[in-house]
Coordinates of C-alpha atoms in Angstrom, one line a residue:
X1 CA -35.7 76.6 -30.1
X2 CA -33.5 76.8 -33.2
X3 CA -32.9 73.5 -35.0
X4 CA -29.2 73.5 -34.1
X5 CA -29.8 74.1 -30.4
X6 CA -32.5 71.5 -30.4
X7 CA -30.1 69.0 -31.9
X8 CA -27.5 69.8 -29.3
X9 CA -30.2 69.5 -26.5
X10 CA -31.3 66.1 -27.7
X11 CA -27.7 65.0 -27.9
X12 CA -27.0 66.2 -24.3
X13 CA -29.9 64.0 -23.1
X14 CA -28.4 61.0 -24.7
X15 CA -24.7 61.6 -23.7
X16 CA -22.9 62.0 -20.4
X17 CA -22.7 65.4 -18.8
X18 CA -19.4 66.3 -20.6
X19 CA -21.2 66.3 -24.0
X20 CA -22.3 69.9 -23.8
X21 CA -19.5 71.4 -21.7
X22 CA -16.5 69.4 -22.7
X23 CA -16.9 67.8 -26.2
X24 CA -17.3 70.8 -28.5
X25 CA -16.0 72.2 -31.7
X26 CA -12.8 74.4 -31.8
X27 CA -14.0 77.7 -30.3
X28 CA -11.9 79.5 -32.8
X29 CA -14.0 78.2 -35.7
X30 CA -16.4 80.8 -37.1
X31 CA -19.4 78.5 -37.6
X32 CA -22.6 79.4 -39.4
X33 CA -25.6 77.6 -37.9
X34 CA -27.3 75.0 -40.0
X35 CA -30.9 75.7 -41.0
X36 CA -33.7 73.1 -40.6
X37 CA -33.7 72.6 -44.4
X38 CA -29.9 72.0 -44.4
X39 CA -30.2 69.4 -41.5
X40 CA -32.8 67.5 -43.5
X41 CA -30.7 67.6 -46.7
X42 CA -27.6 66.4 -44.7
X43 CA -29.5 63.5 -43.2
X44 CA -30.7 62.4 -46.6
X45 CA -27.3 62.7 -48.3
X46 CA -25.3 60.9 -45.6
X47 CA -27.8 58.1 -45.1
X48 CA -26.2 54.7 -45.9
X49 CA -26.9 53.5 -49.4
X50 CA -28.6 50.2 -50.3
X51 CA -28.0 50.5 -54.1
X52 CA -24.7 49.1 -55.3
X53 CA -25.5 49.1 -59.0
X54 CA -23.9 52.4 -59.6
X55 CA -21.8 55.0 -57.8
X56 CA -23.6 57.4 -55.4
X57 CA -23.8 61.0 -56.5
X58 CA -20.4 62.8 -55.9
X59 CA -18.8 59.6 -54.6
X60 CA -15.9 60.1 -56.9
X61 CA -14.9 63.3 -55.1
X62 CA -14.2 62.1 -51.5
X63 CA -13.3 65.6 -50.3
X64 CA -16.1 67.5 -52.1
X65 CA -14.8 70.7 -53.7
X66 CA -11.4 70.2 -52.1
X67 CA -10.8 67.0 -54.1
X68 CA -7.9 67.0 -56.5
X69 CA -7.1 65.0 -59.6
X70 CA -5.4 61.7 -58.7
X71 CA -1.8 61.9 -59.8
X72 CA 0.1 58.8 -60.8
X73 CA 3.4 59.7 -59.1
X74 CA 4.6 59.8 -55.5
X75 CA 3.4 63.4 -55.0
X76 CA -0.3 62.4 -55.0
X77 CA -0.7 63.4 -51.4
X78 CA 1.2 66.7 -51.6
X79 CA -1.3 68.8 -53.5
X80 CA -3.3 71.7 -52.0
X81 CA -7.1 71.7 -51.7
X82 CA -8.8 71.8 -55.1
X83 CA -10.8 74.8 -54.1
X84 CA -8.0 76.8 -52.5
X85 CA -7.7 80.4 -53.7
X86 CA -4.7 81.8 -55.5
X87 CA -3.9 84.1 -52.6
X88 CA -3.9 81.2 -50.0
X89 CA -1.9 79.0 -52.3
X90 CA 1.1 81.0 -51.2
X91 CA 0.4 80.3 -47.5
X92 CA 0.2 76.6 -48.4
X93 CA 3.6 76.7 -50.1
X94 CA 5.3 78.7 -47.2
X95 CA 3.8 76.2 -44.8
X96 CA 5.2 73.4 -46.9
X97 CA 8.6 75.0 -46.7
X98 CA 8.3 75.0 -42.9
X99 CA 7.0 71.4 -42.9
X100 CA 10.1 70.3 -44.9
X101 CA 12.6 72.5 -43.1
X102 CA 15.6 70.7 -41.4
X103 CA 16.1 72.1 -37.9
X104 CA 19.7 72.4 -36.5
X105 CA 21.1 72.5 -33.0
X106 CA 21.8 75.7 -31.1
X107 CA 23.7 77.9 -31.1
X108 CA 23.7 78.5 -34.8
X109 CA 24.1 81.3 -37.2
X110 CA 20.8 80.3 -38.7
X111 CA 18.6 81.6 -36.0
X112 CA 15.3 80.8 -37.8
X113 CA 16.2 77.1 -37.9
X114 CA 17.9 76.3 -34.7
X115 CA 16.6 74.8 -31.5
X116 CA 16.6 71.1 -32.5
X117 CA 16.4 68.6 -29.6
X118 CA 18.5 68.1 -27.6
X119 CA 16.7 64.8 -27.9
X120 CA 14.5 64.2 -30.9
X121 CA 13.0 61.7 -33.4
X122 CA 13.4 63.6 -36.6
X123 CA 14.8 66.9 -37.9
X124 CA 11.7 67.9 -39.8
X125 CA 8.0 67.0 -40.2
X126 CA 8.7 65.7 -43.7
X127 CA 11.2 63.1 -42.3
X128 CA 8.4 61.2 -40.6
X129 CA 5.6 62.0 -43.1
X130 CA 7.6 61.5 -46.3
X131 CA 5.7 62.8 -49.3
X132 CA 2.9 63.4 -46.7
X133 CA 2.2 59.7 -46.7
X134 CA 2.3 56.8 -44.3
X135 CA 5.4 55.8 -42.3
X136 CA 6.7 52.3 -42.0
X137 CA 8.5 50.0 -39.6
X138 CA 12.2 49.3 -40.5
X139 CA 12.5 46.7 -43.3
X140 CA 15.9 45.4 -42.0
X141 CA 18.8 46.2 -39.7
X142 CA 20.0 49.0 -42.0
X143 CA 16.6 50.7 -42.4
X144 CA 15.7 53.8 -40.4
X145 CA 13.0 53.9 -37.8
X146 CA 12.5 57.7 -38.4
X147 CA 8.9 57.4 -39.4
X148 CA 8.0 55.3 -36.3
X149 CA 8.6 55.6 -32.6
X150 CA 7.5 54.2 -29.2
X151 CA 5.2 56.0 -26.8
X152 CA 5.9 55.4 -23.1
X153 CA 3.7 55.3 -20.0
X154 CA 3.6 53.8 -16.6
X155 CA 0.4 53.0 -14.7
X156 CA -1.0 55.8 -12.5
X157 CA -0.6 54.7 -8.9
X158 CA -3.9 56.1 -7.7
X159 CA -2.0 57.8 -4.8
X160 CA -0.7 60.7 -6.8
X161 CA -2.3 64.1 -6.6
X162 CA -4.5 65.0 -9.6
X163 CA -3.4 67.9 -11.7
X164 CA -6.0 70.6 -12.2
X165 CA -6.6 69.4 -15.7
X166 CA -7.1 65.8 -14.6
X167 CA -9.5 66.9 -11.8
X168 CA -11.5 68.9 -14.4
X169 CA -11.7 66.0 -16.8
X170 CA -12.8 63.7 -14.0
X171 CA -15.5 66.1 -12.9
X172 CA -16.6 66.5 -16.5
X173 CA -17.3 62.8 -16.9
X174 CA -14.0 61.4 -18.2
X175 CA -12.3 58.5 -16.4
X176 CA -9.5 59.2 -13.9
X177 CA -5.9 59.1 -15.1
X178 CA -4.7 55.6 -15.8
X179 CA -1.2 56.4 -17.0
X180 CA 1.7 58.8 -16.5
X181 CA 4.8 59.5 -18.6
X182 CA 7.7 57.1 -17.9
X183 CA 9.6 59.0 -15.2
X184 CA 13.0 59.0 -16.9
X185 CA 12.2 58.9 -20.6
X186 CA 9.0 60.9 -20.7
X187 CA 6.3 60.3 -23.2
X188 CA 8.2 58.7 -26.1
X189 CA 11.5 57.1 -27.0
X190 CA 13.8 59.7 -28.8
X191 CA 16.4 57.8 -30.7
X192 CA 18.4 60.8 -32.0
X193 CA 20.2 63.6 -30.2
X194 CA 22.4 66.6 -30.8
X195 CA 26.2 66.5 -30.2
X196 CA 27.2 65.9 -26.6
X197 CA 23.9 64.3 -25.6
X198 CA 23.3 60.6 -25.8
X199 CA 20.1 59.5 -27.6
X200 CA 17.6 57.7 -25.3
X201 CA 18.0 54.3 -27.0
X202 CA 16.8 52.4 -30.0
X203 CA 13.6 50.7 -30.8
X204 CA 14.0 46.9 -31.3
X205 CA 11.4 44.9 -33.1
X206 CA 11.1 41.1 -33.5
X207 CA 8.3 39.3 -35.4
X208 CA 6.6 36.0 -34.9
X209 CA 4.8 34.6 -38.0
X210 CA 1.4 33.1 -37.4
X211 CA -0.7 31.4 -40.1
X212 CA -4.4 32.0 -40.4
X213 CA -6.6 29.7 -42.6
X214 CA -9.5 31.2 -44.4
X215 CA -12.7 29.3 -45.1
X216 CA -11.8 28.5 -48.7
X217 CA -8.4 27.0 -47.6
X218 CA -6.4 30.1 -48.4
X219 CA -3.6 30.5 -45.8
X220 CA -2.4 34.0 -44.8
X221 CA 0.7 34.7 -42.7
X222 CA 0.3 37.4 -40.0
X223 CA 3.4 38.8 -38.2
X224 CA 3.0 39.5 -34.5
X225 CA 5.5 42.2 -33.4
X226 CA 7.3 42.4 -30.0
X227 CA 8.9 45.7 -29.0
X228 CA 11.8 46.6 -26.6
X229 CA 14.3 49.3 -26.1
X230 CA 18.0 48.6 -26.9
X231 CA 20.8 50.4 -25.2
X232 CA 18.8 52.7 -22.9
X233 CA 21.2 55.6 -22.2
X234 CA 19.6 57.0 -19.1
X235 CA 19.2 53.9 -17.1
X236 CA 16.6 51.1 -17.1
X237 CA 13.0 51.8 -17.9
X238 CA 10.4 51.7 -15.1
X239 CA 9.6 48.0 -14.5
X240 CA 5.9 48.7 -15.4
X241 CA 6.7 50.7 -18.5
X242 CA 4.1 50.4 -21.2
X243 CA 5.4 50.7 -24.8
X244 CA 3.1 51.6 -27.7
X245 CA 4.5 51.7 -31.3
X246 CA 3.2 54.4 -33.6
X247 CA 3.8 54.7 -37.4
X248 CA 3.4 58.2 -38.8
X249 CA -0.1 58.4 -40.5
X250 CA -0.8 59.9 -43.9
X251 CA -1.6 63.6 -43.8
X252 CA -4.4 64.1 -46.4
X253 CA -7.9 65.5 -45.4
X254 CA -7.0 66.6 -41.9
X255 CA -8.8 70.0 -42.2
X256 CA -11.9 68.3 -43.4
X257 CA -11.9 65.9 -40.5
X258 CA -11.5 68.9 -38.2
X259 CA -14.5 70.6 -39.8
X260 CA -17.0 67.8 -39.1
X261 CA -19.4 69.0 -36.4
X262 CA -18.7 67.4 -33.0
X263 CA -22.4 66.7 -32.7
X264 CA -22.3 64.6 -35.9
X265 CA -19.4 62.5 -34.6
X266 CA -21.1 62.1 -31.2
X267 CA -24.3 61.0 -32.9
X268 CA -22.5 57.8 -33.9
X269 CA -21.2 57.1 -30.4
X270 CA -22.7 54.2 -28.5
X271 CA -20.4 53.5 -25.5
X272 CA -22.8 51.1 -23.8
X273 CA -23.9 49.4 -27.0
X274 CA -27.5 50.4 -26.4
X275 CA -28.6 49.1 -29.7
X276 CA -27.0 45.7 -29.1
X277 CA -25.1 45.5 -32.4
X278 CA -21.7 44.8 -30.7
X279 CA -20.3 48.1 -31.7
X280 CA -19.5 50.5 -28.9
X281 CA -18.0 53.6 -30.4
X282 CA -16.7 55.9 -27.7
X283 CA -15.7 59.6 -28.0
X284 CA -12.2 60.6 -26.8
X285 CA -12.1 63.5 -24.4
X286 CA -8.8 65.4 -24.2
X287 CA -7.6 68.6 -22.7
X288 CA -6.8 71.3 -25.2
X289 CA -3.7 73.2 -24.2
X290 CA -4.5 75.7 -26.9
X291 CA -8.0 76.5 -25.7
X292 CA -7.7 75.5 -22.1
X293 CA -10.8 73.4 -22.1
X294 CA -11.9 69.8 -22.6
X295 CA -12.6 68.9 -26.3
X296 CA -13.4 66.0 -28.5
X297 CA -10.2 64.2 -29.6
X298 CA -10.0 63.6 -33.3
X299 CA -6.3 63.3 -34.3
X300 CA -3.7 60.6 -33.6
X301 CA -4.0 56.9 -33.4
X302 CA -6.0 57.1 -30.2
X303 CA -7.6 60.5 -31.0
X304 CA -5.3 62.2 -28.4
X305 CA -5.3 65.7 -30.1
X306 CA -8.4 67.9 -30.6
X307 CA -7.2 70.1 -33.5
X308 CA -4.7 70.1 -36.4
X309 CA -2.9 73.0 -34.8
X310 CA -2.5 71.3 -31.4
X311 CA -1.4 68.0 -33.1
X312 CA 1.2 70.0 -35.1
X313 CA 2.4 71.8 -32.0
X314 CA 2.7 68.5 -30.1
X315 CA 4.8 67.0 -32.9
X316 CA 7.1 70.0 -33.0
X317 CA 7.7 69.7 -29.2
X318 CA 7.8 65.9 -28.8
X319 CA 9.3 64.7 -32.1
X320 CA 11.7 67.6 -32.9
X321 CA 12.2 69.3 -29.6
X322 CA 11.0 72.7 -30.9
X323 CA 9.2 75.0 -28.4
X324 CA 6.1 76.8 -29.6
X325 CA 3.2 78.8 -28.0
X326 CA 1.2 75.8 -27.1
X327 CA 4.0 73.6 -25.8
X328 CA 6.6 76.1 -24.7
X329 CA 9.2 73.9 -23.0
X330 CA 12.5 74.4 -24.9
X331 CA 13.6 70.9 -23.9
X332 CA 10.7 69.1 -25.6
X333 CA 10.1 65.7 -24.0
X334 CA 13.2 65.9 -21.7
X335 CA 12.3 64.9 -18.1
X336 CA 13.5 66.2 -14.7
X337 CA 15.7 63.2 -14.5
X338 CA 17.5 64.3 -17.8
X339 CA 19.0 67.4 -16.3
X340 CA 21.7 67.8 -18.9
X341 CA 19.0 67.7 -21.6
X342 CA 16.9 70.3 -19.9
X343 CA 19.9 72.5 -19.5
X344 CA 21.2 71.8 -23.0
X345 CA 21.4 74.2 -25.9
X346 CA 18.1 75.7 -27.0
X347 CA 17.0 78.2 -29.6
X348 CA 15.2 80.6 -27.2
X349 CA 18.3 82.4 -26.0
X350 CA 18.1 85.3 -28.5
X351 CA 15.2 87.6 -29.2
X352 CA 12.8 84.8 -29.8
X353 CA 10.4 83.6 -27.2
X354 CA 9.7 80.3 -28.9
X355 CA 11.8 78.2 -31.4
X356 CA 8.8 78.4 -33.8
X357 CA 6.4 81.3 -33.2
X358 CA 2.6 81.4 -33.7
X359 CA 2.9 82.7 -37.3
X360 CA 5.1 79.7 -38.3
X361 CA 2.9 77.3 -36.4
X362 CA -0.2 78.7 -38.2
X363 CA 1.4 78.3 -41.6
X364 CA 2.3 74.6 -40.9
X365 CA -1.3 74.1 -39.6
X366 CA -2.7 75.7 -42.8
X367 CA -0.5 73.4 -44.9
X368 CA -1.6 70.4 -42.9
X369 CA -5.3 71.3 -43.1
X370 CA -5.1 71.7 -46.9
X371 CA -3.3 68.6 -48.0
X372 CA -5.8 67.4 -50.5
X373 CA -7.6 64.0 -50.9
X374 CA -7.2 62.6 -54.4
X375 CA -10.2 61.7 -56.5
X376 CA -11.4 58.1 -56.4
X377 CA -10.3 55.7 -59.1
X378 CA -12.5 53.2 -61.0
X379 CA -15.5 54.3 -58.9
X380 CA -17.9 52.8 -61.5
X381 CA -16.1 49.6 -62.1
X382 CA -18.3 46.5 -61.6
X383 CA -15.8 44.7 -59.3
X384 CA -15.3 47.9 -57.2
X385 CA -19.1 48.2 -56.8
X386 CA -19.3 44.6 -55.8
X387 CA -16.6 45.1 -53.3
X388 CA -18.4 48.1 -51.9
X389 CA -21.5 45.9 -51.3
X390 CA -19.2 43.4 -49.6
X391 CA -17.8 46.2 -47.4
X392 CA -21.4 47.1 -46.3
X393 CA -22.6 43.5 -45.9
X394 CA -19.6 42.8 -43.7
X395 CA -20.7 45.6 -41.3
X396 CA -17.5 47.6 -41.9
X397 CA -19.5 50.8 -42.1
X398 CA -20.5 50.4 -38.4
X399 CA -17.1 52.0 -37.6
X400 CA -15.8 53.2 -41.0
X401 CA -18.7 55.7 -41.5
X402 CA -18.7 56.6 -45.2
X403 CA -20.0 60.2 -45.3
X404 CA -20.2 63.5 -43.3
X405 CA -21.0 67.1 -44.2
X406 CA -18.7 69.7 -42.7
X407 CA -19.6 72.9 -40.9
X408 CA -20.3 76.1 -42.8
X409 CA -17.0 78.0 -42.2
X410 CA -16.9 81.5 -43.7
X411 CA -13.2 81.8 -42.7
X412 CA -12.2 78.4 -44.1
X413 CA -13.8 78.2 -47.5
X414 CA -11.7 75.1 -48.5
X415 CA -13.4 73.1 -45.7
X416 CA -16.8 74.8 -45.6
X417 CA -20.0 72.7 -46.2
X418 CA -18.4 69.9 -48.1
X419 CA -19.8 66.4 -48.5
X420 CA -16.8 64.2 -47.6
X421 CA -16.2 60.4 -47.6
X422 CA -13.5 59.7 -45.0
X423 CA -14.8 56.2 -44.0
X424 CA -14.2 56.8 -40.3
X425 CA -16.4 57.8 -37.4
X426 CA -13.3 59.2 -35.5
X427 CA -14.4 57.3 -32.4
X428 CA -12.6 54.8 -30.2
X429 CA -13.3 51.1 -30.6
X430 CA -12.1 47.9 -28.9
X431 CA -10.0 46.1 -31.5
X432 CA -9.2 43.0 -29.4
X433 CA -6.1 41.5 -27.7
X434 CA -4.2 41.0 -31.0
X435 CA -3.9 44.8 -31.7
X436 CA -3.8 45.9 -28.0
X437 CA -0.9 47.9 -26.9
X438 CA -2.1 47.7 -23.3
X439 CA -1.4 51.4 -22.9
X440 CA -4.4 53.6 -22.0
X441 CA -4.5 57.1 -23.3
X442 CA -7.2 59.5 -22.1
X443 CA -10.5 57.6 -22.3
X444 CA -9.0 55.0 -24.6
X445 CA -8.1 51.7 -23.0
X446 CA -5.2 49.6 -24.0
X447 CA -7.4 47.7 -26.5
X448 CA -9.0 50.8 -28.1
X449 CA -8.0 52.7 -31.2
X450 CA -9.6 55.5 -33.2
X451 CA -11.1 54.3 -36.5
X452 CA -8.6 55.1 -39.2
X453 CA -9.9 57.1 -42.2
X454 CA -9.6 55.0 -45.3
X455 CA -9.5 57.7 -48.0
X456 CA -6.3 57.4 -50.0
X457 CA -5.5 54.0 -48.6
X458 CA -5.3 52.5 -52.1
X459 CA -2.5 54.9 -53.0
X460 CA -0.1 53.9 -50.2
X461 CA 2.2 51.9 -52.5
X462 CA 2.4 54.7 -55.0
X463 CA 3.1 57.5 -52.4
X464 CA 5.0 55.7 -49.7
X465 CA 6.5 52.8 -51.5
X466 CA 5.1 50.1 -49.3
X467 CA 1.8 48.5 -48.2
X468 CA 2.3 48.4 -44.4
X469 CA -0.9 49.2 -42.5
X470 CA -2.3 49.5 -38.9
X471 CA -0.9 51.5 -36.1
X472 CA 2.5 49.8 -36.1
X473 CA 2.7 48.7 -39.8
X474 CA 2.6 45.0 -38.9
X475 CA 0.1 44.3 -41.7
X476 CA 1.8 43.9 -45.1
X477 CA -1.4 44.0 -47.1
X478 CA -5.0 45.2 -46.8
X479 CA -6.1 41.6 -46.3
X480 CA -3.6 41.2 -43.4
X481 CA -4.9 44.4 -41.8
X482 CA -8.5 43.1 -42.0
X483 CA -7.5 39.8 -40.4
X484 CA -6.0 41.5 -37.5
X485 CA -9.3 43.1 -36.6
X486 CA -11.0 41.6 -33.5
X487 CA -13.0 42.8 -30.6
X488 CA -15.9 44.9 -31.9
X489 CA -14.7 44.1 -35.5
X490 CA -14.6 40.3 -35.0
X491 CA -17.9 39.7 -36.9
X492 CA -16.8 41.8 -39.8
X493 CA -13.4 40.0 -39.9
X494 CA -15.0 36.6 -39.8
X495 CA -17.4 37.6 -42.5
X496 CA -14.4 38.4 -44.7
X497 CA -12.6 35.3 -43.7
X498 CA -15.6 33.2 -44.9
X499 CA -16.0 34.9 -48.2
X500 CA -15.3 33.1 -51.5
X501 CA -12.2 34.3 -53.2
X502 CA -13.9 36.5 -55.9
X503 CA -15.8 38.4 -53.3
X504 CA -12.7 38.9 -51.1
X505 CA -10.8 40.1 -54.2
X506 CA -13.7 42.6 -54.9
X507 CA -13.5 43.9 -51.4
X508 CA -9.8 44.6 -51.7
X509 CA -10.4 46.2 -55.1
X510 CA -12.9 48.5 -53.5
X511 CA -10.5 49.5 -50.8
X512 CA -7.8 50.1 -53.4
X513 CA -10.1 52.5 -55.2
X514 CA -10.5 54.7 -52.1

């Protein structure tokens, strides 16, 4: 048996039945099998380090050959892969143009740009992912919520008929459906609309400050948010509606995350905590509307999308109201109860079948795949190295897996066979009651979130102009973000809370170097 097949066979023994049939790599990937020699090399190079006296080989290049020089301005996340060819650089730039393009409502003389809404959250991808960085909650009554929105669900009743997709996922080992879109407002609150159509409402946030005392007497104030919908225009929400806030994540390194072999991600999964370490990483299983099969979820705050292309297509449909080959509804997230929205002006009434076609979607996908990860800063600084050791000693690497090696991809040289340092296992983890949105999504419970990649996190202030972290931006600093960790991460959080101030400062310095 070839080494690659043997690895998959052993994985299938350890995982539920969906591991072989459902959780797989993108079938469109042209993957070259790994040799036995490569498997051994990869195991050696990705093994956790125990030497913190100096940087590891290639640690300063977190994206391998795709790493770019760390700029000192706000465009640090907007560079193309460092190993991109001259010919493909043009595709990247055209994709950037589509990513930044402002869509307008139909009918319009600008046929290539109309089809907005009728209900939407933003007029362009760039409006949410400004400078390809991290969004933020509004900083006051006059600040926009454009880089943040609310997801909606209601609990599944258990009496509703399963869709074909739900039935398949259930038969493949996934849990049954636990949530449905809110019947009137759909899957998310859309706070903008074209002329003649009322927006669905406005997200309202209030904060309660809570003080946490660390072991050395340092006091840190954490803000606990509460969310509601002001001025709902289409009637009251369902009484059991579940609201989940989502801040737009940074865009760098997505193509490299997509290129990690599914088997390597699954190797870190331990849903029953068989090793007894308190960490129960769980793979997300989602239905791919692009490939019409179950796949490993990798993208989104609960790993709800399997590929960069499908995540992009879902954002076009749900956030901007732009139909595309994967999500073809011209009304985007409009529901059957929003009849005027569904019958409203759309950009598919001319010769176009979709408001953005597959060529345009592929260009945006290529752009998103190739937003480069900047090089590490101060990687050999003594305090940074000390902070790295604290990170390991605290057990943070149990979820924030430092290293992977990507597939060999002849058709994607930028992502092919790179040693990368994302500091994420891309699995779902229970983060406790404090961070719970109480809204299930696929296999994720209301307490579970995908481990966020940490590369580039130290450049958030430079790129995005703020230091708001976590899924809803509640944390105003990296220390606050750590202190919100609970559930599976409680021991790591308590370790940090009990550190002397110099070690805590070193940990933050290490994170800022990523």
